[in-house]
Amino acid sequence: MRLKTVYIFLYALLGLFLPTGKADTIINFTEKQKLWLQQHGPVTMCVDPDWEPFESIDENGKHVGIAADLLELISLRSGVIFQLVITENWEQSLEYSKQGKCQVLSFLNSTPQREEWLIFTDPYFSEHNVFITREEHDFISDPARLSNHSMVLPRGTSIEERIRNDYPNLELILVESESDAMKMVDKKKADMTMRSLSMAAYTIKKEGYFNLKIAGRLPRYSNQLSMGISSDLPLLKDILNPAIATITPQEIEQATHNHISINIVSPPNYKVIMAVAAALMLILMVGLAWNYQLRRLNARLSEKQGRLIELSKKLKEDIEIRREAEEASRGNAARYKAFIAASNAGAWEYNYGTGHLWCSPNYFAMLGRDSKDFDLQSPDNAFTIWNELLHPDDREQVFAHLHHFMENREETYESTFRMLDANGNDFWVLSRGKLLTDNTGKKPPVIIGTHMDINNQKKAEELIKTKNKELETFLYVTSHDLRSPLINIQGFSHKIEKQFLKLKAMVPAIQTQGEESDSLEQILNKNIPGSLAYIYSNVDKMNNLIDGLLTISRVGRVKLNIAECKMDKLINHIHINLGIQIEQSYAHINASSLPDCFGDEDLLNQVFTNLIDNAIKYQKPDTTPEISITGRKEKSSVTYTITDNGIGISEDHLPRIWDVFFRADTSSAQKGEGIGLSLVKIIVEKHHGKIWAESREGEGSTFFVQLPVEKFSA
Ligand code: ADP
């Protein structure tokens, strides 16, 4: 039953490929053709004796089959009588045709090889060739992709010729007949064969090959079956073609039906059924494909929807975070504005890449100017604004500082300089900034900062400087003025001493008695020499004080000769200079590998000599002085320490040791004028350095000296 349905389907398909023709049997031959027909007798014809149901030769030696039925119609309508030449097989028929033993071949495809000796009529039967495989084989869409596949075909067929050319990947097995080919596929001796659709249907049914199936077709491999005529009879072709054209699809269908005995449920119109079936099939396929596509799209849609929900959730979170951040940033911005307003500072932002400068209104207001008078929008306005506002003497220094800051990417920018207020007067500002760079390094660097009004402070500093200068001059002049009367006192004291000695030598000549003589003795030998000694010692002291004052005033005025100071060398030098003190006190000084600094070597020598000298001088009784000197380098400075195990300084006295003439312990046996540390402090501060001390009475002292590690301008 199933097989039957297949045949009906195959037959319906077959109908689609049948050639169309007219049943008009009246053919108007030309005179030439008519003459040919009259002159020629029967045309000899070879057929395939074993090609059922298309054609064969029956036991009575008669040509039978679909081709025979159709040839009968052609013969009838053309008037050409075909005379069968009996052969044993198709190969022999081909051979006979080549040898001229038969003038036509009844039913064959045209191939280039055959065209060498044959000319072909129009096809009078067409149908597709199909692949026949066993049930388990997959559908064949492209035979070129098959590897290790064998195809069995009858020898000498046109298909053999074409398959050999088109699909060299297939292993070809040749057999004698089509039924042998089917058998070989059935017995698994070959993977497939190829044959015409009706032939396949006929043989599967006849032989009962239920394990075989039609596994695909090649559109290019259709059978266009026509008659092959000996090439020397072209007129015969012209006579036969009009007859072939008269054959109708119904006649072909009838001939096929005669030899493929399938119980066909006669459809009113196969083409319509097929078209409807194909349309339904198409609709079904499209529907299925549509459904499948829809399901896929739905799945993708719901997946995308899920993702969308996730994304919108994330977006919501992001928006919330951003909103909070914006709120915080608005809060921060407001707070920063308030800070700046409260600090009374001017804010600025300078883009080092574009040269654009933005300044807050207060930046201008502190100079008594109005921000509206300046173009803050212009993309590279910095130099215009600065040229107008910076003091001409400080411009170069400001730009150099900024450039240095950018080159070295220092953490903070700090610079003090003068600007010009609205009246053209100097106005001191302290400018501080920070560099802002994005992590990608793509955006140009931006510096943001503030301007602080240090005008009053600077003016006060300048006043102090001037006063200090005046004081130094006064000190200098006074010291000199004091020194000349002192020299007079000293000189006259010497004169008095000399005259006194003369007088004393005269005294034994004066006769004195008793009490007077004792008193004279007292005056000459004790009182006058004692007073003279007192005068001398005070003159000395006064001299030292004047020297000290002069040194201080000189240090204040001296110009620093700044160079790199090799500290190990310097301490070594001091060690040698203080040789006597060290030897007498048995002091032990420990100092090595000190970092170097920048400064005036002579002055720094004075600093460290004073400090080491004090450390030896203020030793504890019966204790050997142990002095250690260290140095620690920081970013822009180096801090040296001088530690001793001496008598130390009381908490009360410690802050005053830097004052001129201050001596913590005047009863001390140690000599001194209380000038050394004042001098040291002045020198260190002249080097932009710092000095301080830590000490406990009876436990020793540590003096700290901080000095620059880079060259500086004094
Ligand atoms: P002086 O000429 O008196 O040494 P300085 O100015 O050098 O003057 O020192 C001031 C005072 O500080 C000294 O008189 C001394 O009392 C105290 N002093 C300085 N250095 C030390 C030290 N290393 N240990 C204890 N006291 C010190």
PDB file of N, CA, C and O and ligand atoms in Angstrom, residues 610-619 642 644 646-649 653 656-666 668 670-680 695 700-703, ligand 1:
ATOM      1  N   ASN A 610      81.186  75.682  66.481  1.00  0.00           N
ATOM      2  CA  ASN A 610      80.539  76.184  67.690  1.00  0.00           C
ATOM      3  C   ASN A 610      79.824  75.082  68.448  1.00  0.00           C
ATOM      4  O   ASN A 610      79.949  74.961  69.667  1.00  0.00           O
ATOM      5  N   LEU A 611      79.037  74.256  67.674  1.00  0.00           N
ATOM      6  CA  LEU A 611      78.229  73.222  68.335  1.00  0.00           C
ATOM      7  C   LEU A 611      79.109  72.138  68.964  1.00  0.00           C
ATOM      8  O   LEU A 611      78.862  71.689  70.087  1.00  0.00           O
ATOM      9  N   ILE A 612      80.175  71.717  68.218  1.00  0.00           N
ATOM     10  CA  ILE A 612      81.061  70.663  68.761  1.00  0.00           C
ATOM     11  C   ILE A 612      81.858  71.229  69.945  1.00  0.00           C
ATOM     12  O   ILE A 612      82.040  70.564  70.985  1.00  0.00           O
ATOM     13  N   ASP A 613      82.297  72.488  69.777  1.00  0.00           N
ATOM     14  CA  ASP A 613      83.049  73.131  70.859  1.00  0.00           C
ATOM     15  C   ASP A 613      82.214  73.189  72.142  1.00  0.00           C
ATOM     16  O   ASP A 613      82.688  72.866  73.232  1.00  0.00           O
ATOM     17  N   ASN A 614      80.931  73.586  72.001  1.00  0.00           N
ATOM     18  CA  ASN A 614      80.032  73.619  73.169  1.00  0.00           C
ATOM     19  C   ASN A 614      79.872  72.237  73.776  1.00  0.00           C
ATOM     20  O   ASN A 614      79.844  72.069  74.995  1.00  0.00           O
ATOM     21  N   ALA A 615      79.727  71.212  72.885  1.00  0.00           N
ATOM     22  CA  ALA A 615      79.515  69.841  73.376  1.00  0.00           C
ATOM     23  C   ALA A 615      80.708  69.373  74.218  1.00  0.00           C
ATOM     24  O   ALA A 615      80.550  68.624  75.188  1.00  0.00           O
ATOM     25  N   ILE A 616      81.923  69.836  73.824  1.00  0.00           N
ATOM     26  CA  ILE A 616      83.112  69.468  74.619  1.00  0.00           C
ATOM     27  C   ILE A 616      83.150  70.323  75.894  1.00  0.00           C
ATOM     28  O   ILE A 616      83.381  69.831  77.006  1.00  0.00           O
ATOM     29  N   LYS A 617      82.892  71.628  75.696  1.00  0.00           N
ATOM     30  CA  LYS A 617      83.029  72.616  76.778  1.00  0.00           C
ATOM     31  C   LYS A 617      82.084  72.325  77.938  1.00  0.00           C
ATOM     32  O   LYS A 617      82.469  72.387  79.100  1.00  0.00           O
ATOM     33  N   TYR A 618      80.814  71.969  77.590  1.00  0.00           N
ATOM     34  CA  TYR A 618      79.836  71.788  78.672  1.00  0.00           C
ATOM     35  C   TYR A 618      79.734  70.317  79.062  1.00  0.00           C
ATOM     36  O   TYR A 618      78.656  69.748  79.169  1.00  0.00           O
ATOM     37  N   GLN A 619      80.923  69.723  79.330  1.00  0.00           N
ATOM     38  CA  GLN A 619      80.955  68.315  79.741  1.00  0.00           C
ATOM     39  C   GLN A 619      80.649  68.193  81.227  1.00  0.00           C
ATOM     40  O   GLN A 619      80.800  69.150  81.987  1.00  0.00           O
ATOM     41  N   ILE A 642      73.823  66.723  66.630  1.00  0.00           N
ATOM     42  CA  ILE A 642      75.063  66.695  67.420  1.00  0.00           C
ATOM     43  C   ILE A 642      74.619  66.402  68.862  1.00  0.00           C
ATOM     44  O   ILE A 642      73.957  67.225  69.488  1.00  0.00           O
ATOM     45  N   ASP A 644      75.498  65.166  72.784  1.00  0.00           N
ATOM     46  CA  ASP A 644      76.587  65.012  73.771  1.00  0.00           C
ATOM     47  C   ASP A 644      76.043  64.418  75.053  1.00  0.00           C
ATOM     48  O   ASP A 644      74.824  64.298  75.226  1.00  0.00           O
ATOM     49  N   GLY A 646      76.823  65.787  77.970  1.00  0.00           N
ATOM     50  CA  GLY A 646      77.275  66.847  78.881  1.00  0.00           C
ATOM     51  C   GLY A 646      76.275  67.189  79.959  1.00  0.00           C
ATOM     52  O   GLY A 646      75.380  66.395  80.278  1.00  0.00           O
ATOM     53  N   ILE A 647      76.392  68.437  80.445  1.00  0.00           N
ATOM     54  CA  ILE A 647      75.595  68.827  81.622  1.00  0.00           C
ATOM     55  C   ILE A 647      74.125  69.080  81.288  1.00  0.00           C
ATOM     56  O   ILE A 647      73.274  69.106  82.172  1.00  0.00           O
ATOM     57  N   GLY A 648      73.846  69.267  80.005  1.00  0.00           N
ATOM     58  CA  GLY A 648      72.454  69.501  79.598  1.00  0.00           C
ATOM     59  C   GLY A 648      72.009  70.933  79.928  1.00  0.00           C
ATOM     60  O   GLY A 648      72.756  71.711  80.528  1.00  0.00           O
ATOM     61  N   ILE A 649      70.778  71.238  79.514  1.00  0.00           N
ATOM     62  CA  ILE A 649      70.259  72.598  79.709  1.00  0.00           C
ATOM     63  C   ILE A 649      68.874  72.473  80.347  1.00  0.00           C
ATOM     64  O   ILE A 649      68.067  71.624  79.929  1.00  0.00           O
ATOM     65  N   HIS A 653      65.910  77.378  80.655  1.00  0.00           N
ATOM     66  CA  HIS A 653      66.929  78.078  79.866  1.00  0.00           C
ATOM     67  C   HIS A 653      66.919  77.720  78.376  1.00  0.00           C
ATOM     68  O   HIS A 653      67.379  78.516  77.549  1.00  0.00           O
ATOM     69  N   ARG A 656      66.095  80.090  75.593  1.00  0.00           N
ATOM     70  CA  ARG A 656      66.821  81.367  75.543  1.00  0.00           C
ATOM     71  C   ARG A 656      68.262  81.226  75.063  1.00  0.00           C
ATOM     72  O   ARG A 656      68.964  82.225  74.924  1.00  0.00           O
ATOM     73  N   ILE A 657      68.693  80.006  74.844  1.00  0.00           N
ATOM     74  CA  ILE A 657      70.117  79.818  74.513  1.00  0.00           C
ATOM     75  C   ILE A 657      70.504  80.494  73.190  1.00  0.00           C
ATOM     76  O   ILE A 657      71.680  80.709  72.919  1.00  0.00           O
ATOM     77  N   TRP A 658      69.475  80.847  72.373  1.00  0.00           N
ATOM     78  CA  TRP A 658      69.762  81.452  71.067  1.00  0.00           C
ATOM     79  C   TRP A 658      69.924  82.987  71.172  1.00  0.00           C
ATOM     80  O   TRP A 658      70.318  83.630  70.200  1.00  0.00           O
ATOM     81  N   ASP A 659      69.553  83.522  72.338  1.00  0.00           N
ATOM     82  CA  ASP A 659      69.640  84.986  72.516  1.00  0.00           C
ATOM     83  C   ASP A 659      71.103  85.416  72.630  1.00  0.00           C
ATOM     84  O   ASP A 659      71.942  84.707  73.210  1.00  0.00           O
ATOM     85  N   VAL A 660      71.370  86.618  72.102  1.00  0.00           N
ATOM     86  CA  VAL A 660      72.738  87.158  72.180  1.00  0.00           C
ATOM     87  C   VAL A 660      73.092  87.416  73.657  1.00  0.00           C
ATOM     88  O   VAL A 660      72.252  87.893  74.424  1.00  0.00           O
ATOM     89  N   PHE A 661      74.294  87.060  74.040  1.00  0.00           N
ATOM     90  CA  PHE A 661      74.872  87.229  75.389  1.00  0.00           C
ATOM     91  C   PHE A 661      74.230  86.347  76.445  1.00  0.00           C
ATOM     92  O   PHE A 661      74.522  86.490  77.621  1.00  0.00           O
ATOM     93  N   PHE A 662      73.327  85.422  76.020  1.00  0.00           N
ATOM     94  CA  PHE A 662      72.730  84.567  77.060  1.00  0.00           C
ATOM     95  C   PHE A 662      73.663  83.420  77.393  1.00  0.00           C
ATOM     96  O   PHE A 662      74.160  82.719  76.519  1.00  0.00           O
ATOM     97  N   ARG A 663      73.869  83.266  78.720  1.00  0.00           N
ATOM     98  CA  ARG A 663      74.657  82.131  79.199  1.00  0.00           C
ATOM     99  C   ARG A 663      73.835  81.445  80.272  1.00  0.00           C
ATOM    100  O   ARG A 663      73.384  82.074  81.221  1.00  0.00           O
ATOM    101  N   ALA A 664      73.616  80.151  80.097  1.00  0.00           N
ATOM    102  CA  ALA A 664      72.728  79.443  81.011  1.00  0.00           C
ATOM    103  C   ALA A 664      73.296  79.426  82.425  1.00  0.00           C
ATOM    104  O   ALA A 664      72.584  79.614  83.400  1.00  0.00           O
ATOM    105  N   ASP A 665      74.573  79.217  82.512  1.00  0.00           N
ATOM    106  CA  ASP A 665      75.163  79.093  83.855  1.00  0.00           C
ATOM    107  C   ASP A 665      76.368  80.025  83.944  1.00  0.00           C
ATOM    108  O   ASP A 665      77.476  79.676  83.529  1.00  0.00           O
ATOM    109  N   THR A 666      76.108  81.195  84.518  1.00  0.00           N
ATOM    110  CA  THR A 666      77.183  82.200  84.563  1.00  0.00           C
ATOM    111  C   THR A 666      78.255  81.814  85.569  1.00  0.00           C
ATOM    112  O   THR A 666      79.386  82.292  85.500  1.00  0.00           O
ATOM    113  N   SER A 668      79.453  78.982  85.749  1.00  0.00           N
ATOM    114  CA  SER A 668      80.266  77.901  85.159  1.00  0.00           C
ATOM    115  C   SER A 668      81.702  78.349  84.975  1.00  0.00           C
ATOM    116  O   SER A 668      81.976  79.515  84.698  1.00  0.00           O
ATOM    117  N   GLN A 670      83.390  77.514  82.631  1.00  0.00           N
ATOM    118  CA  GLN A 670      83.650  77.653  81.207  1.00  0.00           C
ATOM    119  C   GLN A 670      83.532  79.100  80.755  1.00  0.00           C
ATOM    120  O   GLN A 670      82.614  79.817  81.156  1.00  0.00           O
ATOM    121  N   LYS A 671      84.483  79.463  79.931  1.00  0.00           N
ATOM    122  CA  LYS A 671      84.458  80.830  79.403  1.00  0.00           C
ATOM    123  C   LYS A 671      83.517  80.921  78.221  1.00  0.00           C
ATOM    124  O   LYS A 671      83.372  79.984  77.454  1.00  0.00           O
ATOM    125  N   GLY A 672      82.934  82.071  78.061  1.00  0.00           N
ATOM    126  CA  GLY A 672      82.066  82.265  76.895  1.00  0.00           C
ATOM    127  C   GLY A 672      81.347  83.588  77.012  1.00  0.00           C
ATOM    128  O   GLY A 672      81.261  84.163  78.101  1.00  0.00           O
ATOM    129  N   GLU A 673      80.882  84.062  75.843  1.00  0.00           N
ATOM    130  CA  GLU A 673      80.204  85.366  75.852  1.00  0.00           C
ATOM    131  C   GLU A 673      78.715  85.244  75.541  1.00  0.00           C
ATOM    132  O   GLU A 673      78.004  86.236  75.463  1.00  0.00           O
ATOM    133  N   GLY A 674      78.285  84.037  75.290  1.00  0.00           N
ATOM    134  CA  GLY A 674      76.862  83.851  74.945  1.00  0.00           C
ATOM    135  C   GLY A 674      76.530  84.376  73.552  1.00  0.00           C
ATOM    136  O   GLY A 674      75.408  84.822  73.283  1.00  0.00           O
ATOM    137  N   ILE A 675      77.505  84.290  72.671  1.00  0.00           N
ATOM    138  CA  ILE A 675      77.277  84.788  71.299  1.00  0.00           C
ATOM    139  C   ILE A 675      77.208  83.637  70.289  1.00  0.00           C
ATOM    140  O   ILE A 675      76.482  83.693  69.289  1.00  0.00           O
ATOM    141  N   GLY A 676      77.938  82.545  70.617  1.00  0.00           N
ATOM    142  CA  GLY A 676      78.093  81.424  69.664  1.00  0.00           C
ATOM    143  C   GLY A 676      76.777  80.941  69.058  1.00  0.00           C
ATOM    144  O   GLY A 676      76.620  80.875  67.827  1.00  0.00           O
ATOM    145  N   LEU A 677      75.794  80.589  69.910  1.00  0.00           N
ATOM    146  CA  LEU A 677      74.540  80.012  69.376  1.00  0.00           C
ATOM    147  C   LEU A 677      73.714  81.035  68.587  1.00  0.00           C
ATOM    148  O   LEU A 677      73.019  80.670  67.636  1.00  0.00           O
ATOM    149  N   SER A 678      73.798  82.335  69.015  1.00  0.00           N
ATOM    150  CA  SER A 678      73.080  83.377  68.238  1.00  0.00           C
ATOM    151  C   SER A 678      73.638  83.421  66.828  1.00  0.00           C
ATOM    152  O   SER A 678      72.890  83.483  65.835  1.00  0.00           O
ATOM    153  N   LEU A 679      74.964  83.357  66.768  1.00  0.00           N
ATOM    154  CA  LEU A 679      75.640  83.391  65.471  1.00  0.00           C
ATOM    155  C   LEU A 679      75.232  82.178  64.608  1.00  0.00           C
ATOM    156  O   LEU A 679      74.910  82.296  63.423  1.00  0.00           O
ATOM    157  N   VAL A 680      75.237  80.996  65.270  1.00  0.00           N
ATOM    158  CA  VAL A 680      74.874  79.744  64.584  1.00  0.00           C
ATOM    159  C   VAL A 680      73.458  79.853  63.994  1.00  0.00           C
ATOM    160  O   VAL A 680      73.201  79.495  62.842  1.00  0.00           O
ATOM    161  N   SER A 695      67.057  68.934  75.221  1.00  0.00           N
ATOM    162  CA  SER A 695      68.032  68.703  76.301  1.00  0.00           C
ATOM    163  C   SER A 695      67.318  68.506  77.626  1.00  0.00           C
ATOM    164  O   SER A 695      66.184  68.951  77.798  1.00  0.00           O
ATOM    165  N   GLY A 700      72.635  65.531  79.139  1.00  0.00           N
ATOM    166  CA  GLY A 700      73.174  65.764  77.793  1.00  0.00           C
ATOM    167  C   GLY A 700      72.185  66.510  76.882  1.00  0.00           C
ATOM    168  O   GLY A 700      71.028  66.694  77.240  1.00  0.00           O
ATOM    169  N   SER A 701      72.684  66.897  75.736  1.00  0.00           N
ATOM    170  CA  SER A 701      71.857  67.690  74.806  1.00  0.00           C
ATOM    171  C   SER A 701      72.010  67.165  73.375  1.00  0.00           C
ATOM    172  O   SER A 701      73.018  66.550  73.033  1.00  0.00           O
ATOM    173  N   THR A 702      70.960  67.429  72.562  1.00  0.00           N
ATOM    174  CA  THR A 702      71.062  67.151  71.117  1.00  0.00           C
ATOM    175  C   THR A 702      70.670  68.418  70.362  1.00  0.00           C
ATOM    176  O   THR A 702      69.614  69.004  70.632  1.00  0.00           O
ATOM    177  N   PHE A 703      71.567  68.837  69.489  1.00  0.00           N
ATOM    178  CA  PHE A 703      71.269  69.988  68.634  1.00  0.00           C
ATOM    179  C   PHE A 703      70.941  69.477  67.225  1.00  0.00           C
ATOM    180  O   PHE A 703      71.639  68.605  66.698  1.00  0.00           O
TER     181      PHE A 703
HETATM  182  P1  ADP B   1      78.856  80.492  75.197  1.00  0.00           P
HETATM  183  O1  ADP B   1      79.859  81.392  74.664  1.00  0.00           O
HETATM  184  O2  ADP B   1      78.386  80.816  76.540  1.00  0.00           O
HETATM  185  O3  ADP B   1      79.143  79.098  75.000  1.00  0.00           O
HETATM  186  P2  ADP B   1      76.743  80.045  73.424  1.00  0.00           P
HETATM  187  O4  ADP B   1      75.856  80.999  72.714  1.00  0.00           O
HETATM  188  O5  ADP B   1      77.556  79.135  72.620  1.00  0.00           O
HETATM  189  O6  ADP B   1      77.589  80.863  74.347  1.00  0.00           O
HETATM  190  O7  ADP B   1      75.844  79.187  74.386  1.00  0.00           O
HETATM  191  C1  ADP B   1      74.866  79.806  75.131  1.00  0.00           C
HETATM  192  C2  ADP B   1      74.633  79.003  76.374  1.00  0.00           C
HETATM  193  O8  ADP B   1      73.974  77.791  76.110  1.00  0.00           O
HETATM  194  C3  ADP B   1      75.893  78.550  76.994  1.00  0.00           C
HETATM  195  O9  ADP B   1      76.385  79.534  77.917  1.00  0.00           O
HETATM  196  C4  ADP B   1      75.487  77.284  77.739  1.00  0.00           C
HETATM  197  O10 ADP B   1      74.955  77.623  79.027  1.00  0.00           O
HETATM  198  C5  ADP B   1      74.399  76.743  76.922  1.00  0.00           C
HETATM  199  N1  ADP B   1      74.946  75.644  76.105  1.00  0.00           N
HETATM  200  C6  ADP B   1      75.293  75.727  74.805  1.00  0.00           C
HETATM  201  N2  ADP B   1      75.666  74.518  74.333  1.00  0.00           N
HETATM  202  C7  ADP B   1      75.544  73.652  75.363  1.00  0.00           C
HETATM  203  C8  ADP B   1      75.763  72.256  75.509  1.00  0.00           C
HETATM  204  N3  ADP B   1      76.154  71.490  74.514  1.00  0.00           N
HETATM  205  N4  ADP B   1      75.496  71.693  76.716  1.00  0.00           N
HETATM  206  C9  ADP B   1      75.046  72.447  77.736  1.00  0.00           C
HETATM  207  N5  ADP B   1      74.812  73.758  77.640  1.00  0.00           N
HETATM  208  C10 ADP B   1      75.055  74.371  76.477  1.00  0.00           C
END
